[in-house]
mmCIF file with all atom_site columns, C-alpha atoms in Angstrom:
data_model
loop_
_atom_site.group_PDB
_atom_site.id
_atom_site.type_symbol
_atom_site.label_atom_id
_atom_site.label_alt_id
_atom_site.label_comp_id
_atom_site.label_asym_id
_atom_site.label_entity_id
_atom_site.label_seq_id
_atom_site.pdbx_PDB_ins_code
_atom_site.Cartn_x
_atom_site.Cartn_y
_atom_site.Cartn_z
_atom_site.occupancy
_atom_site.B_iso_or_equiv
_atom_site.pdbx_formal_charge
_atom_site.auth_seq_id
_atom_site.auth_comp_id
_atom_site.auth_asym_id
_atom_site.auth_atom_id
_atom_site.pdbx_PDB_model_num
ATOM 1   C CA . MET M 1 1   ? -21.872 -94.721 -37.603 1.00 0.00 ? 14  MET M CA 1
ATOM 2   C CA . ARG M 1 2   ? -20.641 -94.256 -34.020 1.00 0.00 ? 15  ARG M CA 1
ATOM 3   C CA . VAL M 1 3   ? -18.521 -91.331 -35.042 1.00 0.00 ? 16  VAL M CA 1
ATOM 4   C CA . LYS M 1 4   ? -21.628 -89.524 -36.575 1.00 0.00 ? 17  LYS M CA 1
ATOM 5   C CA . GLN M 1 5   ? -23.600 -90.103 -33.266 1.00 0.00 ? 18  GLN M CA 1
ATOM 6   C CA . LEU M 1 6   ? -20.558 -88.908 -31.188 1.00 0.00 ? 19  LEU M CA 1
ATOM 7   C CA . LEU M 1 7   ? -20.169 -85.815 -33.297 1.00 0.00 ? 20  LEU M CA 1
ATOM 8   C CA . MET M 1 8   ? -23.876 -84.979 -33.095 1.00 0.00 ? 21  MET M CA 1
ATOM 9   C CA . CYS M 1 9   ? -23.990 -85.341 -29.323 1.00 0.00 ? 22  CYS M CA 1
ATOM 10  C CA . VAL M 1 10  ? -20.796 -83.254 -28.837 1.00 0.00 ? 23  VAL M CA 1
ATOM 11  C CA . SER M 1 11  ? -22.319 -80.520 -31.158 1.00 0.00 ? 24  SER M CA 1
ATOM 12  C CA . LEU M 1 12  ? -25.483 -80.407 -29.089 1.00 0.00 ? 25  LEU M CA 1
ATOM 13  C CA . LEU M 1 13  ? -23.628 -80.241 -25.807 1.00 0.00 ? 26  LEU M CA 1
ATOM 14  C CA . VAL M 1 14  ? -21.207 -77.512 -26.997 1.00 0.00 ? 27  VAL M CA 1
ATOM 15  C CA . SER M 1 15  ? -24.066 -75.328 -28.298 1.00 0.00 ? 28  SER M CA 1
ATOM 16  C CA . GLY M 1 16  ? -25.170 -75.094 -24.671 1.00 0.00 ? 29  GLY M CA 1
ATOM 17  C CA . GLN M 1 17  ? -28.745 -74.251 -25.497 1.00 0.00 ? 30  GLN M CA 1
ATOM 18  C CA . ALA M 1 18  ? -31.458 -76.210 -23.726 1.00 0.00 ? 31  ALA M CA 1
ATOM 19  C CA . LEU M 1 19  ? -35.118 -75.390 -23.399 1.00 0.00 ? 32  LEU M CA 1
ATOM 20  C CA . ALA M 1 20  ? -36.493 -75.426 -19.889 1.00 0.00 ? 33  ALA M CA 1
ATOM 21  C CA . ASN M 1 21  ? -40.220 -74.954 -18.924 1.00 0.00 ? 34  ASN M CA 1
ATOM 22  C CA . VAL M 1 22  ? -40.867 -73.286 -15.536 1.00 0.00 ? 35  VAL M CA 1
ATOM 23  C CA . THR M 1 23  ? -44.400 -73.438 -14.353 1.00 0.00 ? 36  THR M CA 1
ATOM 24  C CA . GLU M 1 24  ? -45.718 -70.054 -13.220 1.00 0.00 ? 37  GLU M CA 1
ATOM 25  C CA . TYR M 1 25  ? -48.982 -68.645 -12.010 1.00 0.00 ? 38  TYR M CA 1
ATOM 26  C CA . CYS M 1 26  ? -50.637 -65.298 -11.514 1.00 0.00 ? 39  CYS M CA 1
ATOM 27  C CA . PRO M 1 27  ? -49.563 -64.162 -8.022  1.00 0.00 ? 40  PRO M CA 1
ATOM 28  C CA . GLY M 1 28  ? -52.012 -64.549 -5.150  1.00 0.00 ? 41  GLY M CA 1
ATOM 29  C CA . PRO M 1 29  ? -53.454 -61.238 -3.794  1.00 0.00 ? 42  PRO M CA 1
ATOM 30  C CA . ALA M 1 30  ? -51.456 -61.783 -0.547  1.00 0.00 ? 43  ALA M CA 1
ATOM 31  C CA . ASP M 1 31  ? -48.212 -62.026 -2.515  1.00 0.00 ? 44  ASP M CA 1
ATOM 32  C CA . ILE M 1 32  ? -48.633 -58.561 -4.098  1.00 0.00 ? 45  ILE M CA 1
ATOM 33  C CA . LYS M 1 33  ? -47.151 -55.613 -2.274  1.00 0.00 ? 46  LYS M CA 1
ATOM 34  C CA . GLU M 1 34  ? -47.537 -51.970 -2.853  1.00 0.00 ? 47  GLU M CA 1
ATOM 35  C CA . PHE M 1 35  ? -44.045 -50.476 -2.738  1.00 0.00 ? 48  PHE M CA 1
ATOM 36  C CA . GLY M 1 36  ? -44.858 -47.017 -3.917  1.00 0.00 ? 49  GLY M CA 1
ATOM 37  C CA . VAL M 1 37  ? -47.965 -44.957 -4.384  1.00 0.00 ? 50  VAL M CA 1
ATOM 38  C CA . GLY M 1 38  ? -50.076 -47.120 -6.749  1.00 0.00 ? 51  GLY M CA 1
ATOM 39  C CA . THR M 1 39  ? -47.035 -49.283 -7.753  1.00 0.00 ? 52  THR M CA 1
ATOM 40  C CA . TYR M 1 40  ? -47.017 -52.977 -6.967  1.00 0.00 ? 53  TYR M CA 1
ATOM 41  C CA . ILE M 1 41  ? -44.617 -55.936 -7.086  1.00 0.00 ? 54  ILE M CA 1
ATOM 42  C CA . ALA M 1 42  ? -44.857 -59.685 -6.544  1.00 0.00 ? 55  ALA M CA 1
ATOM 43  C CA . PRO M 1 43  ? -42.236 -62.482 -6.757  1.00 0.00 ? 56  PRO M CA 1
ATOM 44  C CA . THR M 1 44  ? -42.660 -65.120 -9.539  1.00 0.00 ? 57  THR M CA 1
ATOM 45  C CA . ALA M 1 45  ? -43.402 -68.672 -8.497  1.00 0.00 ? 58  ALA M CA 1
ATOM 46  C CA . SER M 1 46  ? -39.847 -69.718 -9.513  1.00 0.00 ? 59  SER M CA 1
ATOM 47  C CA . GLY M 1 47  ? -38.231 -66.846 -7.539  1.00 0.00 ? 60  GLY M CA 1
ATOM 48  C CA . ASP M 1 48  ? -36.401 -65.859 -10.823 1.00 0.00 ? 61  ASP M CA 1
ATOM 49  C CA . GLY M 1 49  ? -38.030 -62.427 -11.495 1.00 0.00 ? 62  GLY M CA 1
ATOM 50  C CA . GLN M 1 50  ? -40.935 -60.267 -10.444 1.00 0.00 ? 63  GLN M CA 1
ATOM 51  C CA . TRP M 1 51  ? -44.423 -59.243 -11.509 1.00 0.00 ? 64  TRP M CA 1
ATOM 52  C CA . TYR M 1 52  ? -44.861 -55.510 -11.881 1.00 0.00 ? 65  TYR M CA 1
ATOM 53  C CA . GLY M 1 53  ? -48.079 -53.394 -11.807 1.00 0.00 ? 66  GLY M CA 1
ATOM 54  C CA . VAL M 1 54  ? -49.316 -49.842 -11.605 1.00 0.00 ? 67  VAL M CA 1
ATOM 55  C CA . SER M 1 55  ? -52.868 -48.960 -10.653 1.00 0.00 ? 68  SER M CA 1
ATOM 56  C CA . GLN M 1 56  ? -54.352 -45.876 -12.314 1.00 0.00 ? 69  GLN M CA 1
ATOM 57  C CA . THR M 1 57  ? -57.596 -45.906 -10.380 1.00 0.00 ? 70  THR M CA 1
ATOM 58  C CA . GLY M 1 58  ? -56.715 -46.855 -6.774  1.00 0.00 ? 71  GLY M CA 1
ATOM 59  C CA . ARG M 1 59  ? -54.358 -47.604 -4.022  1.00 0.00 ? 72  ARG M CA 1
ATOM 60  C CA . GLY M 1 60  ? -54.058 -49.892 -1.098  1.00 0.00 ? 73  GLY M CA 1
ATOM 61  C CA . PRO M 1 61  ? -54.117 -53.631 -0.610  1.00 0.00 ? 74  PRO M CA 1
ATOM 62  C CA . VAL M 1 62  ? -55.080 -56.174 -3.269  1.00 0.00 ? 75  VAL M CA 1
ATOM 63  C CA . ALA M 1 63  ? -58.503 -57.723 -2.697  1.00 0.00 ? 76  ALA M CA 1
ATOM 64  C CA . ASP M 1 64  ? -59.262 -60.323 -5.276  1.00 0.00 ? 77  ASP M CA 1
ATOM 65  C CA . PHE M 1 65  ? -57.968 -61.861 -8.465  1.00 0.00 ? 78  PHE M CA 1
ATOM 66  C CA . GLU M 1 66  ? -60.242 -61.189 -11.512 1.00 0.00 ? 79  GLU M CA 1
ATOM 67  C CA . LEU M 1 67  ? -58.709 -62.654 -14.661 1.00 0.00 ? 80  LEU M CA 1
ATOM 68  C CA . ALA M 1 68  ? -55.559 -63.323 -16.695 1.00 0.00 ? 81  ALA M CA 1
ATOM 69  C CA . ILE M 1 69  ? -55.254 -62.585 -20.422 1.00 0.00 ? 82  ILE M CA 1
ATOM 70  C CA . PHE M 1 70  ? -52.947 -64.497 -22.713 1.00 0.00 ? 83  PHE M CA 1
ATOM 71  C CA . VAL M 1 71  ? -52.263 -63.648 -26.380 1.00 0.00 ? 84  VAL M CA 1
ATOM 72  C CA . PRO M 1 72  ? -50.955 -66.418 -28.565 1.00 0.00 ? 85  PRO M CA 1
ATOM 73  C CA . ARG M 1 73  ? -48.001 -65.705 -30.906 1.00 0.00 ? 86  ARG M CA 1
ATOM 74  C CA . VAL M 1 74  ? -47.096 -69.210 -32.168 1.00 0.00 ? 87  VAL M CA 1
ATOM 75  C CA . ALA M 1 75  ? -48.988 -72.529 -32.150 1.00 0.00 ? 88  ALA M CA 1
ATOM 76  C CA . ALA M 1 76  ? -46.796 -74.963 -30.166 1.00 0.00 ? 89  ALA M CA 1
ATOM 77  C CA . GLY M 1 77  ? -48.666 -77.958 -31.358 1.00 0.00 ? 90  GLY M CA 1
ATOM 78  C CA . GLY M 1 78  ? -51.619 -79.916 -29.894 1.00 0.00 ? 91  GLY M CA 1
ATOM 79  C CA . ALA M 1 79  ? -53.458 -78.275 -26.970 1.00 0.00 ? 92  ALA M CA 1
ATOM 80  C CA . THR M 1 80  ? -50.374 -76.062 -26.129 1.00 0.00 ? 93  THR M CA 1
ATOM 81  C CA . VAL M 1 81  ? -50.187 -72.478 -27.438 1.00 0.00 ? 94  VAL M CA 1
ATOM 82  C CA . ALA M 1 82  ? -47.117 -70.131 -27.153 1.00 0.00 ? 95  ALA M CA 1
ATOM 83  C CA . GLY M 1 83  ? -47.319 -66.374 -26.641 1.00 0.00 ? 96  GLY M CA 1
ATOM 84  C CA . GLU M 1 84  ? -47.329 -63.989 -23.790 1.00 0.00 ? 97  GLU M CA 1
ATOM 85  C CA . ILE M 1 85  ? -49.270 -63.102 -20.625 1.00 0.00 ? 98  ILE M CA 1
ATOM 86  C CA . LEU M 1 86  ? -50.783 -59.642 -21.172 1.00 0.00 ? 99  LEU M CA 1
ATOM 87  C CA . ARG M 1 87  ? -51.831 -59.183 -17.625 1.00 0.00 ? 100 ARG M CA 1
ATOM 88  C CA . CYS M 1 88  ? -53.261 -60.629 -14.451 1.00 0.00 ? 101 CYS M CA 1
ATOM 89  C CA . GLY M 1 89  ? -55.983 -58.277 -13.236 1.00 0.00 ? 102 GLY M CA 1
ATOM 90  C CA . TYR M 1 90  ? -57.042 -57.683 -9.581  1.00 0.00 ? 103 TYR M CA 1
ATOM 91  C CA . LYS M 1 91  ? -59.473 -55.524 -7.604  1.00 0.00 ? 104 LYS M CA 1
ATOM 92  C CA . LEU M 1 92  ? -58.038 -53.413 -4.861  1.00 0.00 ? 105 LEU M CA 1
ATOM 93  C CA . GLN M 1 93  ? -59.655 -53.314 -1.407  1.00 0.00 ? 106 GLN M CA 1
ATOM 94  C CA . ASN M 1 94  ? -60.236 -49.564 -1.482  1.00 0.00 ? 107 ASN M CA 1
ATOM 95  C CA . GLY M 1 95  ? -61.731 -49.647 -4.940  1.00 0.00 ? 108 GLY M CA 1
ATOM 96  C CA . GLY M 1 96  ? -59.902 -49.542 -8.273  1.00 0.00 ? 109 GLY M CA 1
ATOM 97  C CA . ASN M 1 97  ? -58.129 -52.044 -10.444 1.00 0.00 ? 110 ASN M CA 1
ATOM 98  C CA . LEU M 1 98  ? -54.647 -53.383 -10.789 1.00 0.00 ? 111 LEU M CA 1
ATOM 99  C CA . ASP M 1 99  ? -52.906 -55.071 -13.812 1.00 0.00 ? 112 ASP M CA 1
ATOM 100 C CA . MET M 1 100 ? -49.825 -56.950 -13.091 1.00 0.00 ? 113 MET M CA 1
ATOM 101 C CA . ARG M 1 101 ? -47.433 -57.674 -15.882 1.00 0.00 ? 114 ARG M CA 1
ATOM 102 C CA . TYR M 1 102 ? -45.126 -60.837 -16.131 1.00 0.00 ? 115 TYR M CA 1
ATOM 103 C CA . LYS M 1 103 ? -41.427 -59.991 -15.992 1.00 0.00 ? 116 LYS M CA 1
ATOM 104 C CA . ARG M 1 104 ? -40.529 -57.951 -19.121 1.00 0.00 ? 117 ARG M CA 1
ATOM 105 C CA . GLU M 1 105 ? -42.679 -57.469 -22.167 1.00 0.00 ? 118 GLU M CA 1
ATOM 106 C CA . GLY M 1 106 ? -42.243 -60.227 -24.759 1.00 0.00 ? 119 GLY M CA 1
ATOM 107 C CA . THR M 1 107 ? -41.457 -63.073 -22.430 1.00 0.00 ? 120 THR M CA 1
ATOM 108 C CA . ILE M 1 108 ? -42.596 -66.198 -24.267 1.00 0.00 ? 121 ILE M CA 1
ATOM 109 C CA . VAL M 1 109 ? -44.856 -68.536 -22.287 1.00 0.00 ? 122 VAL M CA 1
ATOM 110 C CA . SER M 1 110 ? -47.090 -71.421 -23.209 1.00 0.00 ? 123 SER M CA 1
ATOM 111 C CA . ILE M 1 111 ? -50.477 -72.482 -21.875 1.00 0.00 ? 124 ILE M CA 1
ATOM 112 C CA . ASP M 1 112 ? -52.514 -75.673 -22.086 1.00 0.00 ? 125 ASP M CA 1
ATOM 113 C CA . THR M 1 113 ? -55.851 -74.666 -23.660 1.00 0.00 ? 126 THR M CA 1
ATOM 114 C CA . GLY M 1 114 ? -57.998 -77.693 -22.409 1.00 0.00 ? 127 GLY M CA 1
ATOM 115 C CA . GLY M 1 115 ? -58.276 -76.485 -18.831 1.00 0.00 ? 128 GLY M CA 1
ATOM 116 C CA . THR M 1 116 ? -58.910 -73.223 -17.242 1.00 0.00 ? 129 THR M CA 1
ATOM 117 C CA . TRP M 1 117 ? -57.842 -71.087 -20.180 1.00 0.00 ? 130 TRP M CA 1
ATOM 118 C CA . GLU M 1 118 ? -60.679 -70.336 -22.637 1.00 0.00 ? 131 GLU M CA 1
ATOM 119 C CA . GLU M 1 119 ? -60.428 -68.816 -26.062 1.00 0.00 ? 132 GLU M CA 1
ATOM 120 C CA . TRP M 1 120 ? -62.249 -65.544 -26.703 1.00 0.00 ? 133 TRP M CA 1
ATOM 121 C CA . TYR M 1 121 ? -61.796 -63.547 -29.885 1.00 0.00 ? 134 TYR M CA 1
ATOM 122 C CA . GLY M 1 122 ? -58.300 -64.859 -30.677 1.00 0.00 ? 135 GLY M CA 1
ATOM 123 C CA . GLN M 1 123 ? -57.008 -64.417 -27.098 1.00 0.00 ? 136 GLN M CA 1
ATOM 124 C CA . TYR M 1 124 ? -57.263 -66.663 -24.015 1.00 0.00 ? 137 TYR M CA 1
ATOM 125 C CA . TYR M 1 125 ? -58.549 -65.794 -20.628 1.00 0.00 ? 138 TYR M CA 1
ATOM 126 C CA . CYS M 1 126 ? -58.558 -67.554 -17.218 1.00 0.00 ? 139 CYS M CA 1
ATOM 127 C CA . ASP M 1 127 ? -60.937 -66.242 -14.600 1.00 0.00 ? 140 ASP M CA 1
ATOM 128 C CA . SER M 1 128 ? -60.735 -69.142 -12.078 1.00 0.00 ? 141 SER M CA 1
ATOM 129 C CA . LYS M 1 129 ? -60.658 -68.123 -8.466  1.00 0.00 ? 142 LYS M CA 1
ATOM 130 C CA . VAL M 1 130 ? -58.724 -71.328 -7.570  1.00 0.00 ? 143 VAL M CA 1
ATOM 131 C CA . SER M 1 131 ? -55.161 -70.635 -6.433  1.00 0.00 ? 144 SER M CA 1
ATOM 132 C CA . ARG M 1 132 ? -52.694 -71.307 -9.054  1.00 0.00 ? 145 ARG M CA 1
ATOM 133 C CA . ALA M 1 133 ? -55.334 -72.258 -11.586 1.00 0.00 ? 146 ALA M CA 1
ATOM 134 C CA . CYS M 1 134 ? -54.119 -69.868 -14.246 1.00 0.00 ? 147 CYS M CA 1
ATOM 135 C CA . ALA M 1 135 ? -50.872 -71.851 -14.891 1.00 0.00 ? 148 ALA M CA 1
ATOM 136 C CA . PHE M 1 136 ? -48.493 -71.244 -17.714 1.00 0.00 ? 149 PHE M CA 1
ATOM 137 C CA . LYS M 1 137 ? -44.919 -72.273 -18.503 1.00 0.00 ? 150 LYS M CA 1
ATOM 138 C CA . GLU M 1 138 ? -42.257 -69.910 -19.143 1.00 0.00 ? 151 GLU M CA 1
ATOM 139 C CA . ASN M 1 139 ? -40.167 -70.998 -22.162 1.00 0.00 ? 152 ASN M CA 1
ATOM 140 C CA . VAL M 1 140 ? -36.695 -70.241 -20.847 1.00 0.00 ? 153 VAL M CA 1
ATOM 141 C CA . ARG M 1 141 ? -33.504 -70.900 -22.775 1.00 0.00 ? 154 ARG M CA 1
ATOM 142 C CA . THR M 1 142 ? -30.663 -71.867 -20.435 1.00 0.00 ? 155 THR M CA 1
ATOM 143 C CA . ASN M 1 143 ? -26.887 -72.189 -21.087 1.00 0.00 ? 156 ASN M CA 1
ATOM 144 C CA . SER M 1 144 ? -25.319 -75.368 -20.033 1.00 0.00 ? 157 SER M CA 1
ATOM 145 C CA . ARG M 1 145 ? -21.646 -75.843 -20.647 1.00 0.00 ? 158 ARG M CA 1
ATOM 146 C CA . MET M 1 146 ? -19.516 -78.822 -20.047 1.00 0.00 ? 159 MET M CA 1
#
């Protein structure tokens, strides 16, 4: 019996795959910087990546957060749903809109559906103006080796 348990533990450790959940948020308007004409970046909350955005309708500083949109891909069980953040939307001070995208397309995240995220036509949106209210967890696979 002990040999089976030891072999199982060793095989799990050798595989080196662990699932880590990193809490992220839509960036605050003050954290978003225009680095080219109509092109914007912002750091992720974890500091491990960037948000990217391009405004088709305006330029200048970001004024206000409007909403975040999440599309589910897989039900993760209970009140948690896995999918991806389509965008975090903002108004610009000089008029126009900005959509910020999280990291690269296809990054899988999960949200808790009981709070600020509300379902609407098969997607979820969050339009809370409270800082860090539109929280989600990035589902990151990390390699850990002995």
